[in-house]
Short mmCIF file of N, CA and C in Angstrom, two decimals:
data_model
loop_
_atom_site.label_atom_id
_atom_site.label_comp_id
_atom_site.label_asym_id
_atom_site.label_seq_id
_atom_site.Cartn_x
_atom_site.Cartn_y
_atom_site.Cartn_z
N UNK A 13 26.69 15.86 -37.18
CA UNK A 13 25.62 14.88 -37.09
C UNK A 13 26.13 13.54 -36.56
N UNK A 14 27.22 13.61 -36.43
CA UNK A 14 27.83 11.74 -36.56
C UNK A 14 28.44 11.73 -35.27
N UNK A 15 28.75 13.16 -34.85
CA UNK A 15 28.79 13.38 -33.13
C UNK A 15 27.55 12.92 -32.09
N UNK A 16 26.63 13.70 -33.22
CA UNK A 16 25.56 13.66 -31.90
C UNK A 16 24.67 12.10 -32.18
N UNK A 17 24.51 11.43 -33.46
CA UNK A 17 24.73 10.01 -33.48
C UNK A 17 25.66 9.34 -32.38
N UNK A 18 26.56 9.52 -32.38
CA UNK A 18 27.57 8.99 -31.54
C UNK A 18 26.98 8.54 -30.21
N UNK A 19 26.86 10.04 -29.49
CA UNK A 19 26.75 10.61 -28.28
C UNK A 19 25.30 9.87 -27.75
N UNK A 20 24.28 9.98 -28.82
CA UNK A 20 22.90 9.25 -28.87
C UNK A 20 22.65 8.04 -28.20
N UNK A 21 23.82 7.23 -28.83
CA UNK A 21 23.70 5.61 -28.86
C UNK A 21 24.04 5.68 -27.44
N UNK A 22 25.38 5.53 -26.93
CA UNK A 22 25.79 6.22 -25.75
C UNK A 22 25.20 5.90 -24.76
N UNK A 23 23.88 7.29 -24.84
CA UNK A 23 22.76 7.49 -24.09
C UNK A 23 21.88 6.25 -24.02
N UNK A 24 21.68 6.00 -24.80
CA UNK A 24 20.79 4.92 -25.06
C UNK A 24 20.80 4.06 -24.58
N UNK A 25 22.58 3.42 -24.62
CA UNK A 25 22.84 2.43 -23.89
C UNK A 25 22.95 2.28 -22.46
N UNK A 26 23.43 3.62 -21.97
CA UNK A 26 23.47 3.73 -20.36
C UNK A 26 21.93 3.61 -20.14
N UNK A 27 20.95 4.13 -20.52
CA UNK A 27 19.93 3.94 -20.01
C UNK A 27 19.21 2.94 -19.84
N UNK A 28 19.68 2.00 -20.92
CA UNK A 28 19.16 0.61 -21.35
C UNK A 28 19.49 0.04 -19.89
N UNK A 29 20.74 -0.11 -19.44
CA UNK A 29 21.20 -0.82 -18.96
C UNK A 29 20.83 -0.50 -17.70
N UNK A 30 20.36 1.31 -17.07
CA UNK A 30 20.14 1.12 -16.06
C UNK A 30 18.65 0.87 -16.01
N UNK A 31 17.81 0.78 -17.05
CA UNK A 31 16.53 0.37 -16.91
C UNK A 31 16.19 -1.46 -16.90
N UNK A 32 17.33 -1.77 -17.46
CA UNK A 32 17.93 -3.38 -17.07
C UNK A 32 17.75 -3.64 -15.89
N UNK A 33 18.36 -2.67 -15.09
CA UNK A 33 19.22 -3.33 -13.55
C UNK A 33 17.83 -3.01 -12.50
N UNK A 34 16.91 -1.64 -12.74
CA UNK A 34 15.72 -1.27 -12.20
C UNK A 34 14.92 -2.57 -12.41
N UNK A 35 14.46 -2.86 -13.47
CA UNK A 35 13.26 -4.26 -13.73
C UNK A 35 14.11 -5.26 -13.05
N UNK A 36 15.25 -5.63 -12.98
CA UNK A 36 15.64 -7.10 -11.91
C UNK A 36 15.25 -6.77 -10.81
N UNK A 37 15.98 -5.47 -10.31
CA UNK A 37 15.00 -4.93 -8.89
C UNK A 37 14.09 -5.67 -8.27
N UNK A 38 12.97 -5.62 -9.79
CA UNK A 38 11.66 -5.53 -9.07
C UNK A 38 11.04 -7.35 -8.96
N UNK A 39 12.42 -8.12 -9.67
CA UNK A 39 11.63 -9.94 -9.17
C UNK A 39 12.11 -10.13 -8.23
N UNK A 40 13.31 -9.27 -7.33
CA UNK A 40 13.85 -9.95 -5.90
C UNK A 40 12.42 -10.18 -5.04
N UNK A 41 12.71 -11.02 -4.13
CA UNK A 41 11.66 -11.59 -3.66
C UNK A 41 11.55 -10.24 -2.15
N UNK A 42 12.22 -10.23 -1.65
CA UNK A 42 12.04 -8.90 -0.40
C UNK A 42 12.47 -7.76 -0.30
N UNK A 43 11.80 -6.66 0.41
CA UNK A 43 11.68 -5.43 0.16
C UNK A 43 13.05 -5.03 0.07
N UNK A 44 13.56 -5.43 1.14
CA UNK A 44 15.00 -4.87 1.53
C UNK A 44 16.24 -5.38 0.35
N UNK A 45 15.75 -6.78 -0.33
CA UNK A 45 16.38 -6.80 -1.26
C UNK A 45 16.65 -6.22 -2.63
N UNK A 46 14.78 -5.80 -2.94
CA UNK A 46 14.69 -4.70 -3.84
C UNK A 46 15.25 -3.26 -3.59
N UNK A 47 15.15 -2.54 -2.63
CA UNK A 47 15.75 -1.23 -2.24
C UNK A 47 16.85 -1.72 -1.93
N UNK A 48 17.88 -2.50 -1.84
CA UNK A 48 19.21 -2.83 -1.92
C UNK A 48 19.64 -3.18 -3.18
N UNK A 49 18.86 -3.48 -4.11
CA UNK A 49 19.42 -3.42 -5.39
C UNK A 49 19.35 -2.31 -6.60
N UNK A 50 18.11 -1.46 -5.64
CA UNK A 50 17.68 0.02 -6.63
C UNK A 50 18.75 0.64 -6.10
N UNK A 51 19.10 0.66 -5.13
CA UNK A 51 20.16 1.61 -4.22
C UNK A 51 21.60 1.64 -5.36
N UNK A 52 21.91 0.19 -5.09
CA UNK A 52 23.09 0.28 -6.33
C UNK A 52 23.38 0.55 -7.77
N UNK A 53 22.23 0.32 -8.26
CA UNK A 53 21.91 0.48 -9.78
C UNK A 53 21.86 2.15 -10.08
N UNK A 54 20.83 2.95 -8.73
CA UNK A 54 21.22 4.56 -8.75
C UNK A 54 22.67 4.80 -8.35
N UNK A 55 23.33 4.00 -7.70
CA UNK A 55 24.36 4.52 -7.39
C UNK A 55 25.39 4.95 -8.49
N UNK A 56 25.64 3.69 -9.23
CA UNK A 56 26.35 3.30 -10.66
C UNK A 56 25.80 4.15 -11.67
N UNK A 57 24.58 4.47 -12.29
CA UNK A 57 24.26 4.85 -12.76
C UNK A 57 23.72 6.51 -12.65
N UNK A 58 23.58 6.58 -11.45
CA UNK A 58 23.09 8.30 -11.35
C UNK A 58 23.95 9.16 -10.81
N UNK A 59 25.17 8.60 -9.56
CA UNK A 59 25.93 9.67 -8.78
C UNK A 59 27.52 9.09 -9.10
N UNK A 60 27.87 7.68 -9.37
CA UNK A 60 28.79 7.05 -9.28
C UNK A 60 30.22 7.28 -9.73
N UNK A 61 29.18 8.28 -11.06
CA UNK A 61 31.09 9.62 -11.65
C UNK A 61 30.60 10.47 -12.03
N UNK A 62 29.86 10.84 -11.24
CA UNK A 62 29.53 12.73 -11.45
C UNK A 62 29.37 13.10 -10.60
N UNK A 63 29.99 12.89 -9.21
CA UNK A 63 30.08 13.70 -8.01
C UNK A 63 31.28 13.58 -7.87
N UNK A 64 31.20 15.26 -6.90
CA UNK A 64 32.62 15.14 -6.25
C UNK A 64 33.17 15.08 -4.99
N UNK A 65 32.26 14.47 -4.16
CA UNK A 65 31.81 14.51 -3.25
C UNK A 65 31.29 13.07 -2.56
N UNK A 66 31.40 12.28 -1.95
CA UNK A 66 31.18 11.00 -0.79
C UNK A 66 29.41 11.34 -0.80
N UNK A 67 28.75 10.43 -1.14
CA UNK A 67 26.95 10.51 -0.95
C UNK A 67 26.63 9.51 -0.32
N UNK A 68 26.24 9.96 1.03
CA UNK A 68 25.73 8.77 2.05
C UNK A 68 24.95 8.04 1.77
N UNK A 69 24.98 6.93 2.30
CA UNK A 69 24.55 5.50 1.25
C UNK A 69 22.93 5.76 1.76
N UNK A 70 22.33 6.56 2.73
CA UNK A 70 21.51 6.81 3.44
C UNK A 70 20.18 7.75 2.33
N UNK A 71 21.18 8.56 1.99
CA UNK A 71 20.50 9.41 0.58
C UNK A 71 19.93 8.79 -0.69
N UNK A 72 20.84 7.51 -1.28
CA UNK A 72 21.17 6.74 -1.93
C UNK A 72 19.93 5.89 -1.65
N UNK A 73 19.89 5.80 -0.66
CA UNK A 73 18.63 4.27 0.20
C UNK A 73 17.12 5.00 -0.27
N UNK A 74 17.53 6.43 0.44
CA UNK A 74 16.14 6.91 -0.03
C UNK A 74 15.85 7.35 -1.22
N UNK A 75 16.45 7.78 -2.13
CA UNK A 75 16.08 7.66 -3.61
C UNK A 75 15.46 6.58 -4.09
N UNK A 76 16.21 5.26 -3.93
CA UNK A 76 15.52 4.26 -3.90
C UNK A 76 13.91 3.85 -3.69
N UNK A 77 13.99 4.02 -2.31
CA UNK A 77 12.75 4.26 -1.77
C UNK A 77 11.79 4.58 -2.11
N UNK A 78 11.99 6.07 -3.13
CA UNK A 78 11.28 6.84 -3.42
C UNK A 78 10.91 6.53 -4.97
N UNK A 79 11.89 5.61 -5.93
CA UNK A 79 11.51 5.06 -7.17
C UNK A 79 10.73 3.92 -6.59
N UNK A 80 10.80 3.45 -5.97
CA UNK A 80 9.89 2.02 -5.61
C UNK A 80 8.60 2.70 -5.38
N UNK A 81 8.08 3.41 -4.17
CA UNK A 81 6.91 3.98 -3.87
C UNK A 81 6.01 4.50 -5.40
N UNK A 82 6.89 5.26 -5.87
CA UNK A 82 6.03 5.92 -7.09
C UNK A 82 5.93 5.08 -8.33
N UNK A 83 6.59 3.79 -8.33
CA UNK A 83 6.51 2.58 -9.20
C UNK A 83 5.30 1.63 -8.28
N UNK A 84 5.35 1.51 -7.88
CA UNK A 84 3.94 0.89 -6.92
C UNK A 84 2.96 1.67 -6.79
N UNK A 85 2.52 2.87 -7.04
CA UNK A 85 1.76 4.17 -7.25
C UNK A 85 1.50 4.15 -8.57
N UNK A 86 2.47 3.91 -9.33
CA UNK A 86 1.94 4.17 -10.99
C UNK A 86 1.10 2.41 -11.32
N UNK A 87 1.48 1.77 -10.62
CA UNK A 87 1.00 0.20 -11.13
C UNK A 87 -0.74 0.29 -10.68
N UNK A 88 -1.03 1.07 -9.59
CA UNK A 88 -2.09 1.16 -9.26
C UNK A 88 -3.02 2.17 -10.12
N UNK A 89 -2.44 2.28 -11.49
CA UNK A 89 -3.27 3.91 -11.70
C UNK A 89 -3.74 3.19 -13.47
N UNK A 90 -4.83 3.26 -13.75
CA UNK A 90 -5.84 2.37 -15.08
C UNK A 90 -4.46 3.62 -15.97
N UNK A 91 -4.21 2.36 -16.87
CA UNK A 91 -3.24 2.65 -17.71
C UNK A 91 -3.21 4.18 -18.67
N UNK A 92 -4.64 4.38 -18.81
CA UNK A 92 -5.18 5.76 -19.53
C UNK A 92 -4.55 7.16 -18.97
N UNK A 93 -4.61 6.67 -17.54
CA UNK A 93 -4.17 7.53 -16.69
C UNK A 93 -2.96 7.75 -16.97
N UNK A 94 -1.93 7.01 -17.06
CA UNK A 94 -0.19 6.89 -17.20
C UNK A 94 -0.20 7.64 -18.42
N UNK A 95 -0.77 6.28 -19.70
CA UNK A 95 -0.51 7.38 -21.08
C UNK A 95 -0.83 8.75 -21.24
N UNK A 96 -1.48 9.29 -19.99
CA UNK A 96 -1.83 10.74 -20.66
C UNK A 96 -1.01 11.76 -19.77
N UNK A 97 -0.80 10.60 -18.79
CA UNK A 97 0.33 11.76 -17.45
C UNK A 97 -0.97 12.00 -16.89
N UNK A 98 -1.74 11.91 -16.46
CA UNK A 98 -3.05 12.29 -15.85
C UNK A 98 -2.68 11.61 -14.02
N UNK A 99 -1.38 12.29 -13.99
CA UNK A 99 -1.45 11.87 -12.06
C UNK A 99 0.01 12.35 -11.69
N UNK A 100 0.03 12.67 -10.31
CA UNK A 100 0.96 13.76 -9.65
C UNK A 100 2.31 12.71 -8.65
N UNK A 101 3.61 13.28 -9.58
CA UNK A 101 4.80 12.60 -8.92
C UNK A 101 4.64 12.87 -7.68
N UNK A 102 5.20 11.76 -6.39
CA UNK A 102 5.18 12.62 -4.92
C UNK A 102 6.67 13.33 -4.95
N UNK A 103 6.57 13.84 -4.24
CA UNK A 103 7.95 14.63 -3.14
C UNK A 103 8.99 13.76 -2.94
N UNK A 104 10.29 14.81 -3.87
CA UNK A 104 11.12 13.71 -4.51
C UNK A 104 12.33 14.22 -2.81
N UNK A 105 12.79 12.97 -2.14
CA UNK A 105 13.49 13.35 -1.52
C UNK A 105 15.37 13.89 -1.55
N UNK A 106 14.96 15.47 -0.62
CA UNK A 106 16.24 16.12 -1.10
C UNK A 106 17.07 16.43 -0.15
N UNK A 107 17.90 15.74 -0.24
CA UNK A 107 19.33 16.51 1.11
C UNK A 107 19.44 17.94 0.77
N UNK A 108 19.74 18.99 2.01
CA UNK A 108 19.83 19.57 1.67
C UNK A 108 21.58 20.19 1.25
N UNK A 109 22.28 19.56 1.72
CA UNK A 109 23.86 19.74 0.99
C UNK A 109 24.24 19.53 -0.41
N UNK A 110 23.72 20.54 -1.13
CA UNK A 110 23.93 20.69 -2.40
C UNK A 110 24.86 20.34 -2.72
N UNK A 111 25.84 20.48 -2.78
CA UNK A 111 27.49 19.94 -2.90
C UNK A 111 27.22 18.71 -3.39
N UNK A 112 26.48 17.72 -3.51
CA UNK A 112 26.52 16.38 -3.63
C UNK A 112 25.92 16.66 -5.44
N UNK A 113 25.59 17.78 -5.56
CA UNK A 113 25.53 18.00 -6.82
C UNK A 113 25.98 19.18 -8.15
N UNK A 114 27.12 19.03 -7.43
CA UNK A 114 28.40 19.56 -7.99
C UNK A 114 28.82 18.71 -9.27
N UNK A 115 28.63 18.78 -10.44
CA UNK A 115 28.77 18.27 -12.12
C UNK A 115 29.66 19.05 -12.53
N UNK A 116 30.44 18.02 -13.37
CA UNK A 116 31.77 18.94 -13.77
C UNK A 116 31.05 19.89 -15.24
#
C-alpha cells in the first residue's frame, strides 16, 4: 500500500506540473508562442525519457497543435456538454514510425 501511495503522489505531481506548464501556454499572447510552448511542455513531459529514439520536433509541433485545436473546441461547447462527455475528440495526429514508441 505505501508503494502504490508512493508511486501515486509521483503521478500526481508530474501531472500537476505538466498541467502547470499547459495553462501558461494558454496567456502567451501569439499563436506561435503558444504552440511553442505546448511543444516543449509535451516534449518534457510526454516523450522526453521514454523514447528511444530522436522525435522530430515536427511531430512534437503537431501534437501541440492538436491539444490547442481540441482545447479551443472544448471552450466552445455549453459546459453540460463537457461534464457529461457529450462531444467527439478529433483525429489525434499519428506518425506512422512506430519506433518513436518504443517504452522500456
Amino acid at each position: 500500500e505505501m508503494s502504490v501511495n508512493k508511486h501515486l503522489k509521483q503521478i500526481q505531481l508530474y501531472q500537476f506540473q505538466f498541467g502547470t506548464e499547459l495553462d501558461h501556454s494558454l496567456t502567451l499572447s501569439s499563436e506561435d508562442e503558444i504552440l511553442d510552448s505546448m511543444a516543449g511542455s509535451i516534449w518534457r513531459n510526454v516523450y522526453g525519457s521514454k523514447c528511444y529514439i530522436e522525435i522530430p520536433d515536427e511531430h512534437v509541433l503537431e501534437i501541440a497543435k492538436y491539444v490547442h485545436r481540441e482545447y479551443n473546441m472544448i471552450k466552445q461547447l455549453p459546459s453540460e456538454s463537457v461534464y457529461l462527455g457529450e462531444f467527439e475528440w478529433g483525429v489525434i495526429p499519428w506518425n506512422s514510425q512506430k519506433e518513436y514508441y518504443k517504452y522500456d
